[in-house]
CSV table of C-alpha atoms in Angstrom, one decimal:
chain,number,residue,atom,x,y,z
W,1,GLN,CA,-38.4,10.7,-13.2
W,2,LEU,CA,-34.8,9.9,-12.8
W,3,LEU,CA,-32.7,9.3,-16.0
W,4,LEU,CA,-29.1,8.6,-16.4
W,5,GLN,CA,-27.1,8.7,-19.6
W,6,GLU,CA,-23.8,7.6,-20.3
W,7,SER,CA,-21.4,9.0,-22.7
W,8,GLY,CA,-18.0,7.8,-23.8
W,9,PRO,CA,-15.1,7.6,-26.5
W,10,GLY,CA,-16.5,4.4,-28.2
W,11,LEU,CA,-13.3,3.3,-29.6
W,12,LEU,CA,-9.8,3.4,-27.9
W,13,LYS,CA,-6.3,2.0,-28.7
W,14,PRO,CA,-4.3,0.2,-26.0
W,15,SER,CA,-2.7,2.4,-23.3
W,16,GLU,CA,-5.1,5.2,-24.1
W,17,PRO,CA,-6.9,6.9,-21.2
W,18,LEU,CA,-10.5,6.1,-20.6
W,19,SER,CA,-13.1,8.8,-19.5
W,20,LEU,CA,-16.7,7.9,-19.1
W,21,THR,CA,-19.3,10.5,-17.8
W,22,CYS,CA,-22.9,9.6,-16.6
W,23,SER,CA,-25.2,12.8,-16.7
W,24,VAL,CA,-28.2,12.7,-14.2
W,25,SER,CA,-31.6,14.3,-14.6
W,26,GLY,CA,-34.5,14.3,-12.3
W,27,ASP,CA,-32.4,14.0,-9.2
W,28,THR,CA,-29.3,15.7,-7.7
W,29,LEU,CA,-26.0,14.1,-7.1
W,30,THR,CA,-26.0,15.4,-3.5
W,31,THR,CA,-29.0,13.7,-2.3
W,32,THR,CA,-27.9,12.2,0.8
W,33,SER,CA,-29.5,8.9,0.8
W,34,PHE,CA,-28.3,7.8,-2.7
W,35,TYR,CA,-24.9,6.5,-4.2
W,36,TRP,CA,-23.9,6.4,-7.7
W,37,GLY,CA,-22.0,3.5,-9.5
W,38,TRP,CA,-20.6,1.9,-12.7
W,39,ILE,CA,-20.9,-1.4,-13.8
W,40,ARG,CA,-19.7,-3.2,-17.1
W,41,GLN,CA,-20.5,-6.0,-19.2
W,42,PRO,CA,-17.8,-7.4,-21.5
W,43,PRO,CA,-19.1,-9.0,-24.6
W,44,GLY,CA,-20.7,-12.3,-23.9
W,45,LYS,CA,-20.0,-12.3,-20.3
W,46,GLY,CA,-21.8,-11.3,-17.1
W,47,LEU,CA,-21.9,-8.0,-15.1
W,48,GLU,CA,-19.2,-6.6,-13.2
W,49,TRP,CA,-19.2,-3.9,-10.5
W,50,ILE,CA,-16.6,-1.4,-10.8
W,51,ALA,CA,-16.9,1.5,-8.4
W,52,THR,CA,-19.5,3.5,-6.3
W,53,ILE,CA,-19.2,7.0,-4.9
W,54,SER,CA,-21.5,8.6,-2.1
W,55,SER,CA,-23.1,11.9,-2.4
W,56,SER,CA,-20.2,13.5,-0.2
W,57,GLY,CA,-17.7,12.1,-2.7
W,58,GLY,CA,-16.6,8.9,-0.7
W,59,ALA,CA,-15.5,6.3,-3.0
W,60,TYR,CA,-15.7,2.5,-3.0
W,61,TYR,CA,-14.1,0.1,-5.7
W,62,ASN,CA,-14.2,-3.7,-6.7
W,63,PRO,CA,-11.1,-4.9,-5.0
W,64,SER,CA,-10.7,-7.4,-7.7
W,65,LEU,CA,-9.9,-4.5,-10.1
W,66,GLN,CA,-7.3,-3.2,-7.9
W,67,SER,CA,-8.5,0.3,-7.9
W,68,ARG,CA,-7.3,0.8,-11.5
W,69,PHE,CA,-10.2,3.2,-11.9
W,70,THR,CA,-11.2,6.4,-10.6
W,71,ILE,CA,-14.7,7.6,-9.8
W,72,SER,CA,-15.6,11.2,-9.1
W,73,LEU,CA,-18.6,13.6,-8.8
W,74,ASP,CA,-19.0,17.1,-10.6
W,75,THR,CA,-21.8,18.4,-8.7
W,76,SER,CA,-22.0,21.7,-10.9
W,77,LYS,CA,-22.9,19.6,-13.8
W,78,ASN,CA,-24.8,16.8,-12.0
W,79,GLN,CA,-22.6,14.2,-13.7
W,80,PHE,CA,-20.3,11.6,-12.2
W,81,SER,CA,-17.3,10.1,-14.0
W,82,LEU,CA,-15.2,6.9,-14.2
W,83,GLN,CA,-11.6,7.2,-15.5
W,84,LYS,CA,-8.6,4.8,-16.1
W,85,ASN,CA,-5.2,5.8,-16.9
W,86,SER,CA,-4.4,3.1,-19.5
W,87,VAL,CA,-6.9,0.6,-21.2
W,88,THR,CA,-6.3,-3.1,-22.6
W,89,PRO,CA,-8.5,-5.1,-25.0
W,90,SER,CA,-9.9,-6.6,-21.7
W,91,ASP,CA,-11.7,-3.3,-20.8
W,92,THR,CA,-13.7,-3.6,-23.9
W,93,ALA,CA,-17.3,-3.6,-22.4
W,94,LEU,CA,-20.7,-2.2,-22.3
W,95,TYR,CA,-20.4,0.4,-19.2
W,96,PHE,CA,-23.4,1.2,-17.3
W,97,CYS,CA,-23.9,4.0,-14.8
W,98,ALA,CA,-26.6,3.6,-12.1
W,99,ARG,CA,-28.0,4.9,-8.8
W,100,LEU,CA,-27.4,2.9,-5.7
W,101,VAL,CA,-30.4,2.9,-3.5
W,102,HIS,CA,-31.0,1.5,0.0
W,103,ASN,CA,-34.0,1.0,2.3
W,104,SER,CA,-34.2,1.7,6.0
W,105,ALA,CA,-32.4,-1.7,6.8
W,106,TYR,CA,-29.6,-0.7,4.4
W,107,TYR,CA,-30.0,-3.2,1.8
W,108,PHE,CA,-28.8,-1.8,-1.3
W,109,TRP,CA,-29.7,-2.1,-5.1
W,110,PHE,CA,-28.8,-0.5,-8.3
W,111,ASP,CA,-31.9,1.4,-9.7
W,112,PRO,CA,-32.3,2.8,-12.3
W,113,TRP,CA,-29.5,2.2,-14.8
W,114,GLY,CA,-28.6,4.1,-17.8
W,115,GLN,CA,-28.7,2.4,-21.2
W,116,GLY,CA,-25.0,1.9,-21.4
W,117,THR,CA,-22.0,3.2,-23.6
W,118,LEU,CA,-19.9,0.6,-25.5
W,119,VAL,CA,-16.2,0.9,-25.2
W,120,THR,CA,-14.1,-1.0,-27.6
W,121,VAL,CA,-10.3,-1.2,-27.1
W,122,SER,CA,-8.4,-2.3,-30.2
W,123,ALA,CA,-5.3,-1.5,-32.0
U,1,ASP,CA,-14.1,-12.1,-2.8
U,2,ILE,CA,-17.5,-13.6,-2.5
U,3,GLN,CA,-18.5,-15.5,-5.8
U,4,MET,CA,-22.1,-15.9,-7.0
U,5,THR,CA,-22.7,-19.2,-9.0
U,6,GLN,CA,-25.9,-18.9,-11.1
U,7,SER,CA,-27.5,-21.7,-12.6
U,8,PRO,CA,-28.5,-22.6,-15.1
U,9,SER,CA,-27.0,-20.4,-17.8
U,10,SER,CA,-29.6,-21.2,-20.2
U,11,LEU,CA,-33.2,-22.2,-19.7
U,12,PRO,CA,-36.0,-23.1,-22.4
U,13,ALA,CA,-39.2,-22.6,-21.4
U,14,SER,CA,-42.7,-22.0,-22.5
U,15,VAL,CA,-45.3,-19.5,-21.7
U,16,GLY,CA,-47.3,-20.4,-18.7
U,17,ASP,CA,-44.5,-22.4,-17.3
U,18,ARG,CA,-43.3,-22.1,-13.7
U,19,VAL,CA,-39.4,-21.6,-13.6
U,20,THR,CA,-36.8,-21.4,-11.0
U,21,ILE,CA,-33.2,-20.1,-11.2
U,22,THR,CA,-30.9,-20.4,-8.4
U,23,CYS,CA,-27.8,-18.6,-7.1
U,24,ARG,CA,-25.2,-19.8,-4.7
U,25,ALA,CA,-22.9,-17.7,-2.8
U,26,SER,CA,-19.5,-18.9,-1.7
U,27,GLN,CA,-20.0,-17.8,1.8
U,28,ASN,CA,-23.0,-16.8,4.1
U,29,ILE,CA,-24.4,-13.5,2.8
U,30,ASP,CA,-27.4,-13.5,4.9
U,31,ASN,CA,-30.2,-12.2,2.6
U,32,TYR,CA,-28.1,-9.5,0.9
U,33,VAL,CA,-29.2,-10.6,-2.7
U,34,ASN,CA,-30.8,-8.8,-5.4
U,35,TRP,CA,-32.2,-10.3,-8.7
U,36,TYR,CA,-32.2,-8.2,-12.1
U,37,GLN,CA,-33.8,-8.5,-15.5
U,38,ARG,CA,-32.1,-7.4,-18.6
U,39,LYS,CA,-33.7,-7.5,-22.1
U,40,PRO,CA,-31.8,-7.2,-25.1
U,41,GLY,CA,-30.7,-3.4,-25.9
U,42,LYS,CA,-32.4,-2.3,-22.7
U,43,ALA,CA,-30.8,-1.4,-19.2
U,44,PRO,CA,-31.1,-4.0,-16.4
U,45,THR,CA,-34.0,-3.5,-14.0
U,46,VAL,CA,-34.3,-4.6,-10.5
U,47,LEU,CA,-36.9,-7.2,-9.6
U,48,ILE,CA,-36.2,-8.5,-6.1
U,49,TYR,CA,-34.1,-6.8,-3.4
U,50,ALA,CA,-33.2,-8.4,0.1
U,51,ALA,CA,-33.5,-11.8,-1.4
U,52,SER,CA,-37.5,-11.7,-1.2
U,53,THR,CA,-38.8,-8.1,-1.4
U,54,LEU,CA,-40.5,-7.4,-4.6
U,55,GLN,CA,-39.5,-4.0,-6.2
U,56,SER,CA,-42.6,-1.7,-6.8
U,57,GLY,CA,-44.2,-2.1,-9.9
U,58,VAL,CA,-42.8,-5.6,-10.6
U,59,PRO,CA,-45.6,-8.3,-11.4
U,60,SER,CA,-46.4,-10.5,-8.4
U,61,ARG,CA,-45.6,-13.8,-10.6
U,62,PHE,CA,-41.9,-12.8,-9.7
U,63,SER,CA,-40.8,-14.0,-6.2
U,64,GLY,CA,-37.5,-14.6,-4.6
U,65,SER,CA,-36.4,-16.7,-1.6
U,66,GLY,CA,-33.4,-17.9,0.1
U,67,SER,CA,-30.9,-16.9,3.1
U,68,GLY,CA,-27.4,-17.9,3.8
U,69,THR,CA,-25.7,-19.4,0.5
U,70,ASP,CA,-28.7,-20.4,-1.5
U,71,PHE,CA,-31.1,-18.3,-3.2
U,72,THR,CA,-33.8,-18.6,-5.8
U,73,LEU,CA,-36.0,-16.4,-8.5
U,74,THR,CA,-39.1,-17.9,-9.4
U,75,ILE,CA,-41.6,-16.8,-12.0
U,76,SER,CA,-44.8,-18.5,-11.4
U,77,SER,CA,-46.4,-18.4,-14.9
U,78,LEU,CA,-44.1,-17.2,-17.7
U,79,GLN,CA,-45.4,-14.3,-19.8
U,80,PRO,CA,-44.0,-13.5,-23.5
U,81,GLU,CA,-42.4,-10.4,-21.9
U,82,ASP,CA,-40.4,-12.3,-19.3
U,83,PHE,CA,-38.0,-13.9,-21.8
U,84,ALA,CA,-34.8,-12.3,-21.0
U,85,THR,CA,-31.6,-12.7,-19.1
U,86,TYR,CA,-31.7,-12.7,-15.3
U,87,TYR,CA,-28.8,-11.9,-12.9
U,88,CYS,CA,-28.3,-12.3,-9.1
U,89,GLN,CA,-26.0,-9.8,-7.2
U,90,HIS,CA,-25.0,-9.9,-3.6
U,91,THR,CA,-24.4,-6.7,-1.5
U,92,TYR,CA,-23.1,-8.2,1.4
U,93,ARG,CA,-20.9,-5.7,3.3
U,94,THR,CA,-20.2,-3.8,0.0
U,95,LEU,CA,-21.6,-1.0,-2.0
U,96,GLY,CA,-21.3,-2.9,-5.1
U,97,GLY,CA,-20.8,-6.7,-4.9
U,98,THR,CA,-20.6,-9.5,-7.4
U,99,PHE,CA,-23.1,-10.6,-10.0
U,100,GLY,CA,-24.0,-14.2,-11.2
U,101,GLN,CA,-23.0,-14.9,-14.6
U,102,GLY,CA,-26.6,-14.7,-15.8
U,103,THR,CA,-29.4,-17.1,-16.8
U,104,LYS,CA,-31.0,-16.6,-20.3
U,105,LEU,CA,-34.5,-17.6,-20.4
U,106,GLU,CA,-35.5,-18.6,-23.7
U,107,ILE,CA,-38.5,-19.8,-25.7
U,108,LYS,CA,-38.6,-23.6,-25.9
């Protein structure tokens, strides 16, 4: 059974860097048919896709976020990460990691998701 | 960016009701739409992908339809465990896409 578990700093001050990690068990990140992604949900708001990375390390970002985030793989630890150089209060959200799967017709969907890690940005 | 407008934002309903949630895309997205369910404190789970394909293990009372810009998620007979928040998502020419704002299905 594939399990994903997010970890993060919890509380950050504005302008501090953000680093989140998703630990994957039950599969390897290098399985070529899968991609891996990050999605967030600010309090009281909807879901927002942030970034996706392929098993070979190709990165894809939500153009609305202007690539302020960086997604990366650590195959030695079977983890993938999300980083941002400097956070603002608008980055306060529950951050989820998820596997992006597809069928033979290349329809994609996120499954499964981790439980999420809350990041609060406050002075 | 393609916007997904989901309605209603809140839907009071009773066990046994047939309910429909709609999602409208800001442009033609063929049938690249997924539907997710999220319960409080739990991770989202996929119900429907490619607009109408039921994910393995999801009860058959859930169904999806639509193509182009208008999509619907229907629950044929609400069960107590179905009270949750539902989200649509498009994946048209993207490896991520945009989600709708969500529909909270509440007990009437």
